[in-house]
Amino acid sequence: MRTLWITEDRIDAIVINFSKAFGLVPHDRLLMKIANSDADSKVVAWVKEIILGRAQRVGVGVQLSEEVRVTSGVSQGSLLGSLLLLTYVNDIWRNILSTIKLFADDCVIYRKIFNNEDIENLQKDLDRLGEWSAESAMKINPIKCKAVRFTRARVKDPLNYMLGDQLIPESSSCKYLGIILRSDLSWADHVNYTVKKAWKALHFIMRILKKGNSNTKSLAYTTLVRPILEYGAPCLDPYREGQIHALGYAYSAGRFSFRFRFRESAPVGTKNVLCLSVQVRIVAAGCGGSLQVV
C-alpha cells in the first residue's frame, strides 16, 4: 500500500467478519485436518484429549440441566485456541486468486484494481470464500463485513461487492489488527483513537498511583501507556505536524506528570516530544542513537 501514496492506484479490500468463529470449530473436522497436516501422532492425541469428552450444563439457582456433549468450539483468548482455529481455517486461501491475510479470526481479502475485470475477479473470490465457509461450517456475517477502497484518486462509483445474496456495506475506514486504516490513506483516525486511549490509561494510573513511588509509576507508565502510543509505529510513522504534536504531547505528558528522567543519545534535531516515542525508537537505531527510560 506504500505505492498508493505516490500513485493513484486503487486497492479494494473486504474485511471479513466471522460470526462466533471460535465456537463453531467442529472437533471431528479439526482433528482430521491436524492429522492430515503431517503433525506428530502424539500431538494429535494430545489435542484429542483436550477437546474431546467435554460436556456442559446450565444452572439456574439450584436447578441444573442435563449434561450435553460439546462437539464444537475452541477456547477463545488462549494461545492454544487461536492456534487450533488457525489450523482449521488454514485452507481458506485455496482456489482464491486475490491476496488474503489471516490472523486468528481477523481476515481481509484485497486486490489491486486496474479495470472491471479485476472487480469481477475479486467478486468471484468472494463467492469462493462463501462456498468455503459453507463447506467448513463457518459463518460469515456480511452485514458486519466492510468493503473499503484505498486510493488517493477521487472515485465516486460505489462498491457493490456481494457475499452470498447480501451486499457488503461500503466504509471509509476499517480496523485491522488494532490499526485503523482509512480509504484516503490518512492516519488521522488512528492517531485520534490512539491519543484518546493513551490519555485514558494515563489518567487512570495517575489516579491510582498518586502516592506511589517513582519506580512504580515508571513501570506502570511503560507497561500501560507507552505501548499504546508505539503500537504499529513502524507502519504508522506520521509526518503531519498536528498528528506528531498530538502523539508527542500524550507521550511527554507521562514524563512530566511522573517526573521521569530520559537518557537520550539521539541525533540533533530529534529531541522534540514525538521523537521520544516514534521517530527516535525507529529512526535513531540506524543513526547510532538510543532511548532509555531510567
Coordinates of C-alpha atoms in Angstrom, one line a residue:
M1 CA 0.0 0.0 0.0
R2 CA 3.0 2.3 0.2
T3 CA 3.0 2.8 -3.5
L4 CA -0.5 4.2 -3.3
W5 CA 1.0 7.4 -1.7
I6 CA 2.8 8.3 -4.8
T7 CA 0.4 6.9 -7.4
E8 CA -3.3 7.0 -8.0
D9 CA -3.6 3.2 -8.0
R10 CA -6.5 1.6 -6.2
I11 CA -6.9 -1.4 -3.9
D12 CA -10.3 -2.8 -3.0
A13 CA -10.3 -4.6 0.3
I14 CA -13.0 -6.7 2.1
V15 CA -12.7 -7.1 5.8
I16 CA -14.3 -10.4 6.7
N17 CA -16.3 -10.8 9.9
F18 CA -16.6 -14.4 11.1
S19 CA -19.6 -14.9 13.4
K20 CA -18.6 -16.8 16.6
A21 CA -15.6 -18.3 14.8
F22 CA -14.0 -19.9 18.0
G23 CA -17.3 -21.5 19.0
L24 CA -18.1 -23.1 15.6
V25 CA -15.0 -25.1 15.0
P26 CA -16.2 -28.8 14.7
H27 CA -14.0 -31.1 16.7
D28 CA -14.1 -34.0 14.3
R29 CA -13.1 -31.9 11.3
L30 CA -10.4 -30.1 13.3
L31 CA -8.8 -33.4 14.3
M32 CA -9.0 -34.6 10.7
K33 CA -7.2 -31.5 9.5
I34 CA -4.5 -31.8 12.2
A35 CA -3.9 -35.4 11.3
N36 CA -3.7 -34.6 7.5
S37 CA -1.2 -31.9 8.2
D38 CA 1.6 -34.5 8.9
A39 CA 1.6 -33.5 12.6
D40 CA 3.1 -35.9 15.0
S41 CA 0.7 -38.6 16.2
K42 CA 1.4 -37.6 19.8
V43 CA 0.3 -34.0 19.1
V44 CA -2.9 -35.3 17.5
A45 CA -3.5 -37.5 20.6
W46 CA -2.8 -34.6 22.9
V47 CA -5.2 -32.2 21.1
K48 CA -7.8 -35.0 21.1
E49 CA -7.5 -35.4 24.9
I50 CA -8.0 -31.7 25.3
I51 CA -11.1 -31.0 23.1
L52 CA -13.0 -34.3 23.2
G53 CA -15.1 -35.7 26.1
R54 CA -16.3 -32.3 27.3
A55 CA -19.9 -31.7 28.4
Q56 CA -21.8 -28.6 29.6
R57 CA -24.9 -27.8 31.6
V58 CA -26.9 -24.8 32.6
G59 CA -27.6 -23.8 36.2
V60 CA -30.5 -21.6 37.4
G61 CA -30.5 -21.2 41.1
V62 CA -30.1 -24.7 42.5
Q63 CA -31.5 -26.4 39.4
L64 CA -29.2 -27.9 36.8
S65 CA -30.0 -29.1 33.3
E66 CA -28.9 -32.4 31.9
E67 CA -25.4 -32.6 30.5
V68 CA -24.9 -32.1 26.8
R69 CA -21.8 -33.2 24.9
V70 CA -19.7 -30.4 23.4
T71 CA -18.9 -31.2 19.8
S72 CA -17.6 -27.9 18.6
G73 CA -15.6 -24.8 19.8
V74 CA -12.1 -24.0 21.0
S75 CA -11.2 -21.7 23.9
Q76 CA -11.1 -18.0 22.9
G77 CA -8.4 -15.8 24.3
S78 CA -5.8 -18.5 24.7
L79 CA -2.8 -19.3 22.6
L80 CA -3.9 -22.8 22.0
G81 CA -7.4 -21.7 21.0
S82 CA -6.0 -19.3 18.4
L83 CA -3.6 -21.9 17.1
L84 CA -6.4 -24.5 16.7
L85 CA -8.6 -22.0 14.9
L86 CA -5.8 -21.1 12.5
T87 CA -5.2 -24.8 11.9
Y88 CA -8.8 -25.3 11.0
V89 CA -9.2 -22.2 8.7
N90 CA -5.7 -22.5 7.2
D91 CA -7.1 -23.8 3.9
I92 CA -9.2 -20.7 3.3
W93 CA -6.8 -19.4 0.6
R94 CA -7.3 -22.4 -1.7
N95 CA -8.8 -21.5 -5.1
I96 CA -8.6 -17.8 -4.2
L97 CA -6.6 -15.7 -6.6
S98 CA -6.7 -12.4 -4.7
T99 CA -4.4 -11.7 -1.7
I100 CA -5.9 -12.9 1.6
K101 CA -4.4 -12.3 5.0
L102 CA -5.5 -14.2 8.1
F103 CA -4.7 -13.8 11.8
A104 CA -6.9 -15.9 14.0
D105 CA -10.4 -14.7 13.1
D106 CA -9.2 -11.4 11.6
C107 CA -9.4 -11.9 7.8
V108 CA -9.1 -9.5 4.9
I109 CA -9.1 -10.1 1.2
Y110 CA -7.9 -7.5 -1.3
R111 CA -6.9 -6.9 -4.8
K112 CA -5.3 -4.1 -6.9
I113 CA -7.9 -2.8 -9.3
F114 CA -7.0 -1.7 -12.8
N115 CA -10.2 -2.4 -14.7
N116 CA -13.6 -4.0 -14.4
E117 CA -12.1 -7.5 -14.9
D118 CA -10.2 -7.1 -11.5
I119 CA -13.5 -6.2 -9.8
E120 CA -15.2 -9.3 -11.3
N121 CA -12.2 -11.5 -10.2
L122 CA -12.5 -10.1 -6.6
Q123 CA -16.2 -10.9 -6.6
K124 CA -15.5 -14.4 -7.8
D125 CA -13.1 -14.9 -4.9
L126 CA -15.7 -13.7 -2.5
D127 CA -18.1 -16.3 -4.0
R128 CA -15.4 -19.0 -3.4
L129 CA -15.0 -17.7 0.1
G130 CA -18.7 -18.1 0.7
E131 CA -18.6 -21.6 -0.6
W132 CA -15.6 -22.4 1.7
S133 CA -17.5 -21.1 4.7
A134 CA -20.5 -23.3 4.0
E135 CA -18.3 -26.4 3.5
S136 CA -16.3 -25.7 6.7
A137 CA -19.3 -24.9 8.8
M138 CA -18.0 -21.4 9.5
K139 CA -20.4 -18.4 9.4
I140 CA -19.6 -15.1 7.8
N141 CA -21.8 -12.1 8.7
P142 CA -22.0 -10.0 5.5
I143 CA -23.6 -7.1 7.4
K144 CA -20.6 -6.7 9.7
C145 CA -18.1 -7.1 6.9
K146 CA -16.7 -3.9 5.3
A147 CA -15.7 -3.0 1.8
V148 CA -13.0 -0.3 1.6
R149 CA -11.5 1.3 -1.4
F150 CA -7.9 2.5 -0.8
T151 CA -6.8 5.2 -3.2
R152 CA -5.8 8.9 -3.3
A153 CA -7.7 9.4 -6.5
R154 CA -11.3 10.7 -6.5
V155 CA -13.6 7.8 -7.3
K156 CA -17.3 8.3 -6.9
D157 CA -18.5 4.9 -8.1
P158 CA -19.9 2.9 -5.1
L159 CA -18.6 -0.6 -4.2
N160 CA -21.0 -3.3 -5.0
Y161 CA -19.4 -6.5 -3.7
M162 CA -21.7 -9.3 -2.6
L163 CA -21.3 -12.2 -0.2
G164 CA -24.0 -14.7 -1.0
D165 CA -27.1 -12.6 -1.8
Q166 CA -26.2 -9.7 0.6
L167 CA -24.4 -6.5 -0.3
I168 CA -21.3 -5.8 1.8
P169 CA -21.5 -2.3 3.3
E170 CA -19.0 0.2 2.0
S171 CA -16.9 2.0 4.6
S172 CA -14.4 4.8 4.5
S173 CA -12.2 3.1 7.1
C174 CA -11.7 -0.2 8.8
K175 CA -9.8 -1.6 11.8
Y176 CA -7.5 -4.5 11.2
L177 CA -5.2 -5.9 13.9
G178 CA -5.7 -2.8 16.1
I179 CA -4.8 -0.3 13.4
I180 CA -7.4 2.0 11.8
L181 CA -6.9 2.2 8.0
R182 CA -8.7 5.0 6.1
S183 CA -9.6 4.8 2.5
D184 CA -7.7 8.1 1.7
L185 CA -4.6 6.6 3.4
S186 CA -4.7 9.2 6.2
W187 CA -3.6 8.2 9.7
A188 CA -5.9 10.9 11.4
D189 CA -8.5 8.4 12.7
H190 CA -5.9 6.1 14.1
V191 CA -3.9 8.9 15.7
N192 CA -7.0 10.3 17.3
Y193 CA -8.1 6.9 18.6
T194 CA -4.5 6.2 19.9
V195 CA -4.2 9.5 21.7
K196 CA -7.6 9.2 23.3
K197 CA -6.9 5.7 24.5
A198 CA -3.4 6.7 25.8
W199 CA -4.8 9.7 27.8
K200 CA -7.5 7.4 29.3
A201 CA -4.8 5.0 30.5
L202 CA -2.6 7.8 31.7
H203 CA -5.3 9.4 33.8
F204 CA -6.2 6.0 35.3
I205 CA -2.6 5.4 36.6
M206 CA -2.3 9.0 37.7
R207 CA -5.4 8.5 40.0
I208 CA -4.4 5.0 41.2
L209 CA -0.7 5.7 41.8
K210 CA -1.0 9.3 43.0
K211 CA 1.1 8.5 46.1
G212 CA 3.2 5.7 44.6
N213 CA 7.0 5.9 44.3
S214 CA 8.7 6.9 41.1
N215 CA 9.7 3.3 40.2
T216 CA 6.2 2.1 40.4
K217 CA 4.9 5.0 38.3
S218 CA 7.6 4.5 35.7
L219 CA 6.8 0.8 35.5
A220 CA 3.0 1.5 35.2
Y221 CA 3.6 4.1 32.5
T222 CA 6.0 2.0 30.4
T223 CA 3.6 -1.0 30.7
L224 CA 0.2 0.6 30.2
V225 CA 0.7 3.9 28.3
R226 CA 3.7 3.8 26.1
P227 CA 2.8 0.5 24.3
I228 CA -0.5 2.2 23.3
L229 CA 1.4 5.1 21.6
E230 CA 4.0 2.9 20.0
Y231 CA 1.8 0.1 18.7
G232 CA 2.1 -0.1 15.0
A233 CA 4.6 2.7 14.9
P234 CA 6.9 1.1 12.2
C235 CA 4.0 1.2 9.7
L236 CA 2.4 4.4 11.1
D237 CA 5.3 6.9 11.3
P238 CA 3.1 10.0 10.9
Y239 CA 4.5 13.0 9.1
R240 CA 1.8 15.7 9.6
E241 CA 2.7 18.2 12.3
G242 CA -0.7 18.0 14.0
Q243 CA -0.5 14.3 14.4
I244 CA 3.1 14.4 15.5
H245 CA 2.2 17.0 18.2
A246 CA -0.8 15.0 19.4
L247 CA 1.2 11.8 19.8
G248 CA 4.2 13.6 21.3
Y249 CA 2.2 15.6 23.8
A250 CA 0.5 12.5 25.1
Y251 CA 3.9 10.7 25.3
S252 CA 5.5 13.5 27.1
A253 CA 2.6 14.1 29.5
G254 CA 3.6 11.0 31.5
R255 CA 7.1 12.2 31.6
F256 CA 6.2 15.4 33.3
S257 CA 3.3 14.0 35.3
F258 CA 5.5 11.4 36.9
R259 CA 8.8 13.4 36.6
F260 CA 10.6 10.7 34.5
R261 CA 14.1 11.4 33.5
F262 CA 15.0 10.3 29.9
R263 CA 18.5 9.4 28.9
E264 CA 18.9 10.3 25.3
S265 CA 21.7 9.8 22.7
A266 CA 19.6 10.7 19.7
P267 CA 20.8 12.7 16.7
V268 CA 20.4 16.5 16.9
G269 CA 17.0 17.7 15.7
T270 CA 15.2 14.6 17.0
K271 CA 14.6 15.8 20.6
N272 CA 11.1 17.0 20.2
V273 CA 8.3 15.3 22.1
L274 CA 7.3 12.9 19.4
C275 CA 10.8 11.8 18.7
L276 CA 10.9 10.4 22.2
S277 CA 8.1 8.0 21.1
V278 CA 8.1 7.2 17.5
Q279 CA 11.0 8.6 15.5
V280 CA 13.9 8.1 17.9
R281 CA 12.8 4.5 18.6
I282 CA 12.5 3.7 14.9
V283 CA 15.0 6.0 13.1
A284 CA 17.7 6.6 15.7
A285 CA 18.7 3.0 15.7
G286 CA 20.0 3.5 12.2
C287 CA 21.8 6.6 13.2
G288 CA 23.5 5.2 16.3
G289 CA 21.0 6.7 18.7
S290 CA 19.1 5.1 21.5
L291 CA 16.5 6.0 24.1
Q292 CA 16.1 4.6 27.6
V293 CA 13.7 5.4 30.5
V294 CA 15.5 5.5 33.8

